[in-house]
Short mmCIF file of C-alpha atoms in Angstrom, two decimals:
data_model
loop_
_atom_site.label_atom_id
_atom_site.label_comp_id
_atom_site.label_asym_id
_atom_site.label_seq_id
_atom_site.Cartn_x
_atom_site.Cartn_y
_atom_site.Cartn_z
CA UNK A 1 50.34 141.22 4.32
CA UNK A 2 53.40 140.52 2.10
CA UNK A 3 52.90 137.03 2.86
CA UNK A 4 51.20 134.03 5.05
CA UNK A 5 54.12 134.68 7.58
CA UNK A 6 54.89 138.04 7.96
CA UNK A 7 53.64 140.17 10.99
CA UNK A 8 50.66 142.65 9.93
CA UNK A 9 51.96 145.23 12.52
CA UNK A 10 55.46 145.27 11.12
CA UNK A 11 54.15 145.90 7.14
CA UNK A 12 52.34 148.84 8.94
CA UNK A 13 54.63 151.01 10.61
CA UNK A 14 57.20 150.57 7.52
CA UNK A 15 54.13 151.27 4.87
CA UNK A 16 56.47 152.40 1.81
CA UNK A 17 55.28 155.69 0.09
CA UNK A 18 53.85 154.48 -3.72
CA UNK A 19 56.62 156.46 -5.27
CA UNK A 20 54.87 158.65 -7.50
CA UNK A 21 53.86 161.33 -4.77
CA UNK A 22 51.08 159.21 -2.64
CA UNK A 23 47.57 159.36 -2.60
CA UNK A 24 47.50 162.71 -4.91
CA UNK A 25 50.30 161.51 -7.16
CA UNK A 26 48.60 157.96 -8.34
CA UNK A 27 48.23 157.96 -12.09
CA UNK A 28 48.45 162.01 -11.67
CA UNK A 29 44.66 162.02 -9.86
CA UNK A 30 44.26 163.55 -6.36
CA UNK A 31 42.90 161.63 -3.42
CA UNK A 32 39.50 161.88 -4.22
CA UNK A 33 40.01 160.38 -7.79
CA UNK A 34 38.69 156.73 -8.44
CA UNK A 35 39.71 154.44 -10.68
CA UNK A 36 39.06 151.87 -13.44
CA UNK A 37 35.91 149.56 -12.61
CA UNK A 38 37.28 146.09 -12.93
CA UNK A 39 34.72 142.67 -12.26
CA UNK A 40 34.63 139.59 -12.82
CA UNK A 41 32.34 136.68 -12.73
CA UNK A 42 32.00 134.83 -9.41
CA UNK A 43 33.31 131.12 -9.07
CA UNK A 44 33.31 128.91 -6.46
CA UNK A 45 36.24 127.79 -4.16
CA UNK A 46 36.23 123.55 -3.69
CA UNK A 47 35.36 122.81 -0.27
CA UNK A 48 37.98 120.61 2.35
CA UNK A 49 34.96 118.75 3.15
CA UNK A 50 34.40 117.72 -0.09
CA UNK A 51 37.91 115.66 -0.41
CA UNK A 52 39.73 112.81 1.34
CA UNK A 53 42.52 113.45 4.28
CA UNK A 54 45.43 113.30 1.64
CA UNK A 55 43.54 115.84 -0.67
CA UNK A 56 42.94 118.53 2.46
CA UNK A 57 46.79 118.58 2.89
CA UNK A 58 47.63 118.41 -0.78
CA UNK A 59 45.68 121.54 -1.54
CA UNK A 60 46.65 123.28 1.78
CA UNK A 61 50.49 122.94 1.06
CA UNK A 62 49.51 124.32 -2.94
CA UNK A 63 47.96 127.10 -1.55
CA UNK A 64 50.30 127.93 0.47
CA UNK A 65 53.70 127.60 -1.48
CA UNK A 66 51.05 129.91 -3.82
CA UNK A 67 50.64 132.28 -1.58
CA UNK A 68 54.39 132.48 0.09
CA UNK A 69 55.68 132.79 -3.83
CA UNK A 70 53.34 134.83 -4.80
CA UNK A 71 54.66 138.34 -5.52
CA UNK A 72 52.65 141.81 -6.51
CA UNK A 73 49.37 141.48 -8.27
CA UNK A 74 48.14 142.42 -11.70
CA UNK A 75 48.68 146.69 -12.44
CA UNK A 76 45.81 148.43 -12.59
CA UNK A 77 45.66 150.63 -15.58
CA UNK A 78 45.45 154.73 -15.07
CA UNK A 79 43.68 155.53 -18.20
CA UNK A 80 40.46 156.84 -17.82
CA UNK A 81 41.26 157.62 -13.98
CA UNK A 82 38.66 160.61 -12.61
CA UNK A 83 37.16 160.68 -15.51
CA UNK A 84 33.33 161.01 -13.77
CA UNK A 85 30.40 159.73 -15.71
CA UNK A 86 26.86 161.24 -14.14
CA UNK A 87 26.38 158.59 -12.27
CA UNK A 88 29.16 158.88 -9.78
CA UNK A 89 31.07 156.26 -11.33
CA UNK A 90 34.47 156.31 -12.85
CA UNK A 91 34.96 155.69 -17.02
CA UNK A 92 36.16 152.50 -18.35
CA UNK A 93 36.72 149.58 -17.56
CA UNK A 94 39.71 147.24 -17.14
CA UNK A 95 40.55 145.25 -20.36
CA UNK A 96 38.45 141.81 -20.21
CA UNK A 97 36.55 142.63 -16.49
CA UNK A 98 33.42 140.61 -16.46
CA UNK A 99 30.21 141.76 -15.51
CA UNK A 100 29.44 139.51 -12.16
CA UNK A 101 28.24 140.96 -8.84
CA UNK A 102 26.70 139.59 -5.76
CA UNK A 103 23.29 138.60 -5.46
CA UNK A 104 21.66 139.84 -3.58
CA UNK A 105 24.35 143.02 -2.48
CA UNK A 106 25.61 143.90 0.94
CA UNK A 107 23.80 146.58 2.28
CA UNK A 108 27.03 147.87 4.08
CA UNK A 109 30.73 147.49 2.79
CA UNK A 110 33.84 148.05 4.53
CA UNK A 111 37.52 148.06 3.90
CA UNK A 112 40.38 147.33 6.05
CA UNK A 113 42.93 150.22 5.81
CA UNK A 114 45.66 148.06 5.55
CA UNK A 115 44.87 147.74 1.55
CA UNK A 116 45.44 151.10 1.16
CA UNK A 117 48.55 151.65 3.52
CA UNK A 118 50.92 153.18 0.93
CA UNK A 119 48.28 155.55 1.05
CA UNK A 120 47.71 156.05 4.51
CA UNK A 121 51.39 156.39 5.18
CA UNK A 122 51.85 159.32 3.10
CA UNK A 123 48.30 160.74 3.44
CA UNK A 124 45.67 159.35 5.56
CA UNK A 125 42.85 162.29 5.39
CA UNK A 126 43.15 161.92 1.45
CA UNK A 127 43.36 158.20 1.31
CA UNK A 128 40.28 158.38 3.82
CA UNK A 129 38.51 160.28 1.41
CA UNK A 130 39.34 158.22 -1.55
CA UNK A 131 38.16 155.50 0.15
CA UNK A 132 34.47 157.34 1.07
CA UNK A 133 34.53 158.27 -2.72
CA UNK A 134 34.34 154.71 -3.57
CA UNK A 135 31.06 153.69 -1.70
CA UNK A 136 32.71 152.35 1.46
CA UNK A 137 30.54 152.90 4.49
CA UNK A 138 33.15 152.14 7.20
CA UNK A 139 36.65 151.11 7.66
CA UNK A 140 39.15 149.16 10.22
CA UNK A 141 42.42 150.70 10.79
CA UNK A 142 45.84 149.13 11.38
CA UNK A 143 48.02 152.16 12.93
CA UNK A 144 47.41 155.46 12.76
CA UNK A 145 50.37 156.23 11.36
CA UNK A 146 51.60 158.42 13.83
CA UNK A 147 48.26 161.18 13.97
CA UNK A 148 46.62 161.39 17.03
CA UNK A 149 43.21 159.94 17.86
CA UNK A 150 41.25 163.18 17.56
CA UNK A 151 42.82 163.80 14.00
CA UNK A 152 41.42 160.29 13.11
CA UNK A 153 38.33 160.99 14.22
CA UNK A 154 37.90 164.57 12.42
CA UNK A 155 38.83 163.12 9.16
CA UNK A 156 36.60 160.06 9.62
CA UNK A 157 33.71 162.35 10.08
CA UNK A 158 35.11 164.94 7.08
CA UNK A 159 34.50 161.44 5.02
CA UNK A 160 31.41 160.43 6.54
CA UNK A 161 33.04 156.56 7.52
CA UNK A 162 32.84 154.78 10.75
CA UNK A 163 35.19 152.98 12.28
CA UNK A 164 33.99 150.10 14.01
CA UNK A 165 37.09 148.15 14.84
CA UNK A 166 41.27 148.37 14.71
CA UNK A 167 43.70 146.33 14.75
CA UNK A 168 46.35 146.34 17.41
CA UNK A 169 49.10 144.02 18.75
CA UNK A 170 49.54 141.99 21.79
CA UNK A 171 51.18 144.77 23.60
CA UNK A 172 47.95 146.90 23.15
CA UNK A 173 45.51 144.38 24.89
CA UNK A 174 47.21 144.30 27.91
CA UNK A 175 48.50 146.50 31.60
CA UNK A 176 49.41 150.10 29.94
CA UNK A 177 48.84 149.71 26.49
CA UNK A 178 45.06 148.26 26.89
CA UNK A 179 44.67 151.34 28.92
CA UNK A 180 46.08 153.36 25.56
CA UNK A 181 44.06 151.48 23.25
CA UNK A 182 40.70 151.84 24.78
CA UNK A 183 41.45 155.02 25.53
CA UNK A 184 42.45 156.04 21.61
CA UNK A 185 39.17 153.56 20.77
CA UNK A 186 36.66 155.90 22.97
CA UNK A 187 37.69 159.29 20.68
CA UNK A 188 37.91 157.57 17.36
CA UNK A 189 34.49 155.35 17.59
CA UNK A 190 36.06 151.54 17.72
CA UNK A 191 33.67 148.98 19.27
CA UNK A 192 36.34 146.20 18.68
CA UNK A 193 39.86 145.91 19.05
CA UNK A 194 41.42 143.18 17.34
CA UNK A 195 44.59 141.08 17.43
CA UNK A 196 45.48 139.82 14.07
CA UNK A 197 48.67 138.32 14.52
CA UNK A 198 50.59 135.72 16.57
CA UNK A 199 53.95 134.52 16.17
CA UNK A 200 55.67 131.22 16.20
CA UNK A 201 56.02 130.85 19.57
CA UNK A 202 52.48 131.09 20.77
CA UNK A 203 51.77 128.22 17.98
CA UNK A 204 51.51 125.35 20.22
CA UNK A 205 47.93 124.21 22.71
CA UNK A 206 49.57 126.06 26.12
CA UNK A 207 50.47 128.86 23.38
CA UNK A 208 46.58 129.07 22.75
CA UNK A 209 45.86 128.74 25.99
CA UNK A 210 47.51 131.11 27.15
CA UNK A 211 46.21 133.61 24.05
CA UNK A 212 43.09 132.68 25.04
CA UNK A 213 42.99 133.98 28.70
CA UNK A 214 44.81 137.02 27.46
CA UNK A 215 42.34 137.91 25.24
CA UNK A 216 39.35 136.69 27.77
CA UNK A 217 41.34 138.89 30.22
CA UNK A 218 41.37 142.25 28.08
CA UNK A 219 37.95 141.89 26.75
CA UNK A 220 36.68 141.35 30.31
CA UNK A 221 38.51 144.90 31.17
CA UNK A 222 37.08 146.60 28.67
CA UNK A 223 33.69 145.49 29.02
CA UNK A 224 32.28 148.30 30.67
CA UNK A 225 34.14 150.94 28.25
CA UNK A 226 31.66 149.12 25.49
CA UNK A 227 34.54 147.49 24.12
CA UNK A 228 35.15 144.10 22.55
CA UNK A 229 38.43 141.79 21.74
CA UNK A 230 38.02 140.03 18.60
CA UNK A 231 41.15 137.80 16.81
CA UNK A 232 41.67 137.58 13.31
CA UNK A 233 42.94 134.42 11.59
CA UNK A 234 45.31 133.60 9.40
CA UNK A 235 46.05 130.27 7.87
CA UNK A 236 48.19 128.40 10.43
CA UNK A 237 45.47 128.45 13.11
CA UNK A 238 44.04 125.55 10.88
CA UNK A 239 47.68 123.49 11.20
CA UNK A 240 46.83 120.24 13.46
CA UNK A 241 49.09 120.72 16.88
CA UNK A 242 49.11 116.94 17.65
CA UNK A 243 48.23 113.28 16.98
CA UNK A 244 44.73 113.88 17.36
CA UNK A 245 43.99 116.90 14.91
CA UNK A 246 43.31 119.59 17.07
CA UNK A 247 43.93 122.52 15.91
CA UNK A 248 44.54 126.07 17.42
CA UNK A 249 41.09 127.86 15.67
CA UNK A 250 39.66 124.88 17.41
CA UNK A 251 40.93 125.75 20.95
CA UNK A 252 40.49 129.34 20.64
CA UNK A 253 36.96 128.71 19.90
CA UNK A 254 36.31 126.06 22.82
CA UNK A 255 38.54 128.71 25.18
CA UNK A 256 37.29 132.05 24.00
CA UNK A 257 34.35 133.95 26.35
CA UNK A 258 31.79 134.41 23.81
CA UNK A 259 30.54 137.24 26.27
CA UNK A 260 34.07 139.50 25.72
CA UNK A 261 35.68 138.15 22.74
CA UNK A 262 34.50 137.63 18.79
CA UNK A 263 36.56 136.15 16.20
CA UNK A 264 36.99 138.00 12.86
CA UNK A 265 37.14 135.37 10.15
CA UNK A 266 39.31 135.86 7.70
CA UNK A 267 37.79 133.51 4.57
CA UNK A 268 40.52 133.69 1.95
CA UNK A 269 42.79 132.57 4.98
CA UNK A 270 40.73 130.02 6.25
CA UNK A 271 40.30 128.45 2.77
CA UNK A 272 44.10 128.13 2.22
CA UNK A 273 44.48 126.69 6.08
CA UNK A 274 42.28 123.83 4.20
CA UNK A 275 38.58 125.23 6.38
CA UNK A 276 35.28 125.87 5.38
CA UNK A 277 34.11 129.16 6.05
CA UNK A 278 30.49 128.29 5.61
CA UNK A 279 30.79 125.31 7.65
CA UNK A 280 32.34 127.37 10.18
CA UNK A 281 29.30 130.21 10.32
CA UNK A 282 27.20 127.65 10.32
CA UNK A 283 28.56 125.23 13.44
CA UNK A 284 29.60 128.73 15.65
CA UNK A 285 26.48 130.83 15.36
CA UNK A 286 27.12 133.98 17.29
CA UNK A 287 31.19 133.79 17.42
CA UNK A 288 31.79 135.89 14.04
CA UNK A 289 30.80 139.52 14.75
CA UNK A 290 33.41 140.32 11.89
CA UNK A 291 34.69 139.52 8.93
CA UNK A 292 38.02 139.88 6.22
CA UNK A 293 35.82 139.36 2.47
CA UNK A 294 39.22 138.74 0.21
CA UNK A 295 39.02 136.22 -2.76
CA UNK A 296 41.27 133.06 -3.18
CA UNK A 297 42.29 131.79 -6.94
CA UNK A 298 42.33 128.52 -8.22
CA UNK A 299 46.39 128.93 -8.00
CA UNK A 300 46.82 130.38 -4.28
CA UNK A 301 46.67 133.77 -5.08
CA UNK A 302 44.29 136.68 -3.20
CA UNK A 303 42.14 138.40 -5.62
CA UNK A 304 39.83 141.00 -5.45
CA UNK A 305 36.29 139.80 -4.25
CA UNK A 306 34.73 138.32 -7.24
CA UNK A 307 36.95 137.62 -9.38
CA UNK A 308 38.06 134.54 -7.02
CA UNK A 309 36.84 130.62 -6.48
CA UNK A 310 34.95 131.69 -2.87
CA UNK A 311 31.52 131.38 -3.11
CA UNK A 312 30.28 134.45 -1.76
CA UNK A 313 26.61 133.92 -2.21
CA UNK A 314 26.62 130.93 0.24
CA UNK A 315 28.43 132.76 3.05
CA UNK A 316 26.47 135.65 2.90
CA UNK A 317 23.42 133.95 3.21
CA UNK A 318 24.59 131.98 6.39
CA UNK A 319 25.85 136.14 7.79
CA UNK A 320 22.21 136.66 9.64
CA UNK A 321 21.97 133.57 11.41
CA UNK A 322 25.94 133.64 11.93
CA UNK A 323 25.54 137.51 13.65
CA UNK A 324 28.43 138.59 10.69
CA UNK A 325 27.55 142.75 11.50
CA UNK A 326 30.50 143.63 9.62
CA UNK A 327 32.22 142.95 6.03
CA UNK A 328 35.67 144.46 5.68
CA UNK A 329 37.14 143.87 2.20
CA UNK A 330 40.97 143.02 2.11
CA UNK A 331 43.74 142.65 -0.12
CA UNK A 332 46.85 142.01 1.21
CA UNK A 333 49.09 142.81 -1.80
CA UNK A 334 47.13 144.81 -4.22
CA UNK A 335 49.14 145.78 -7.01
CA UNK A 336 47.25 149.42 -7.26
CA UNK A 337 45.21 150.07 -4.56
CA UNK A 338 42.22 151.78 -5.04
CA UNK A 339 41.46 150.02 -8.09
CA UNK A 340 41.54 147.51 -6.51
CA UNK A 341 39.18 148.62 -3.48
CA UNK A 342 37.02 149.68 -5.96
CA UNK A 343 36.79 146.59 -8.26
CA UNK A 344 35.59 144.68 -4.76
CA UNK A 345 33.60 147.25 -3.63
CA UNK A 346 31.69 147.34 -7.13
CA UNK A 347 31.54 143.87 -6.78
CA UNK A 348 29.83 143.25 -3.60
CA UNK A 349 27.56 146.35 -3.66
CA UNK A 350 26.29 145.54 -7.28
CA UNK A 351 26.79 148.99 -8.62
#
């Protein structure tokens, strides 16, 4: 997303072209190209539970005047781009990447396609492929950019990905449009279709309340389809609705049917909303089916995954007990990206 407030679905269906012909046009490399292997050693986010009432909202509002001013990331340099060693893996390396991975690796990485939108808008099969070039395993969509289902699904299998989940908007989980989306979900391969995006006026408890039945509502519909509903987070979920603290994660997760509906954490949003991930996992076993893996600097800004404050290691190792079944790396701004896809893919895969 462009920025803590600004609707997912909206950055999607007006996905800018990258302006030097696309996917086969970046740094004069076609789709299939990869790019510059940047790490960087892991740190470690400070926890909200670790400071006082007054310190939880001072580092919420940093992170989030951080995040709202924050514009386009760091360039990724093209030199070296394609350029295969025998190995598989691209030549170079960024100036000053570190060498820190994760310990122990996932065994299965994914990437949310909104990263790589500039892509998909001007070429999804190529982007698609890029992407499969990389490492990833599967991928989570947001749009289709205006292809039909059954083109989705030939190019996924050209690539050898799955897609396990997409992301669609209120007016695809219910009447008509449910219909629509399970129906697009059945030829593509989607076991979970996922809001990620509310606005203001649904911000309040009978605005959760009433999300929550929605979502209980389409999930129950779809049951039998072997479909899901899962809702992705954001920051403001974590905002306190009234005197007492309660906040709107908090009702979704007392109000959601655990038997129709999964949440998909995002962490780098929960940590600027002022929550522990880890604590999280750890109190709601069996509520986190997915997740968004995007890294959070010391000043507000997302990074690629490792080269943040989030300390992966601990939330992985809580993923098992949690039921976490997928990992979808994210970066909401990326300032080139498949390097950037790359650099977190490297990262949590540990080659």
């Amino acid at each position: 997303m462009t920025g803590p407030e600004w609707p997912r679905h909206a950055l999607v269906a007006a996905a800018p072209d990258t302006g030097s012909g696309g996917v086969r046009g970046l740094c004069g490399a076609r789709a299939g190209r990869l790019f510059s292997l940047m790490t960087s050693v892991d740190g470690r986010v400070g926890r909200a539970g670790d400071l006082g009432p007054a310190g939880r909202m001072d580092r919420r509002r940093f992170l989030r005047a951080a995040g709202a001013a924050w514009g386009a990331g760091w360039l990724g340099a093209c030199g070296g781009a394609g350029r295969r060693r025998a190995d598989g893996r691209t030549a170079g390396q960024f100036a000053g990447a570190g060498a820190g991975a994760l310990d122990p690796p996932l065994d299965r990485v994914g990437l949310q396609l909104y990263t790589v939108r500039s892509l998909m808008a001007d070429d999804v099969a190529g982007a698609l492929g890029a992407v499969a070039g990389i490492g990833y395993d599967e991928v989570e969509f947001a749009g289709y950019f205006g292809h039909r289902p059954s083109e989705i699904r030939g190019w996924l299998d050209g690539a050898g990905l799955a897609a396990p989940a997409a992301h669609v908007g209120l007016e695809g989980l219910a009447g008509a449009g449910l219909e629509t989306s399970a129906e697009a979900a059945a030829v593509v391969g989607h076991r979970w279709l996922v809001l990620p995006w509310i606005g203001d006026d649904m911000r309040t408890p009978d605005g959760y309340r009433e999300l929550a039945e929605l979502l209980n509502s389409a999930g129950a519909a779809v049951a039998q389809a072997d479909l899901r509903v899962a809702y992705h987070n954001h920051a403001f979920e974590f905002d306190a609705l009234d005197a007492d603290g309660v906040t709107g994660y908090a009702l979704l997760l007392e109000r959601l049917d655990p038997a129709f509906v999964d949440l998909e954490i995002d962490f780098h949003w929960s940590a600027v909303g002022g929550a522990d991930g880890a604590a999280l996992l750890g109190e709601h076993p069996g509520r986190f089916a997915l997740c968004h893996v995007k890294d959070l600097t010391a000043d507000g800004r997302i990074a690629d995954v490792g080269a943040g404050e989030i300390d992966w290691g601990e939330i992985f190792g809580l993923a098992g007990a949690a039921g976490l079944r997928h990992f979808f790396v994210e970066h909401d701004r990326p300032g080139d990206p498949l390097a950037s896809v790359e650099a977190s893919y490297r990262y949590l895969s540990a080659t």
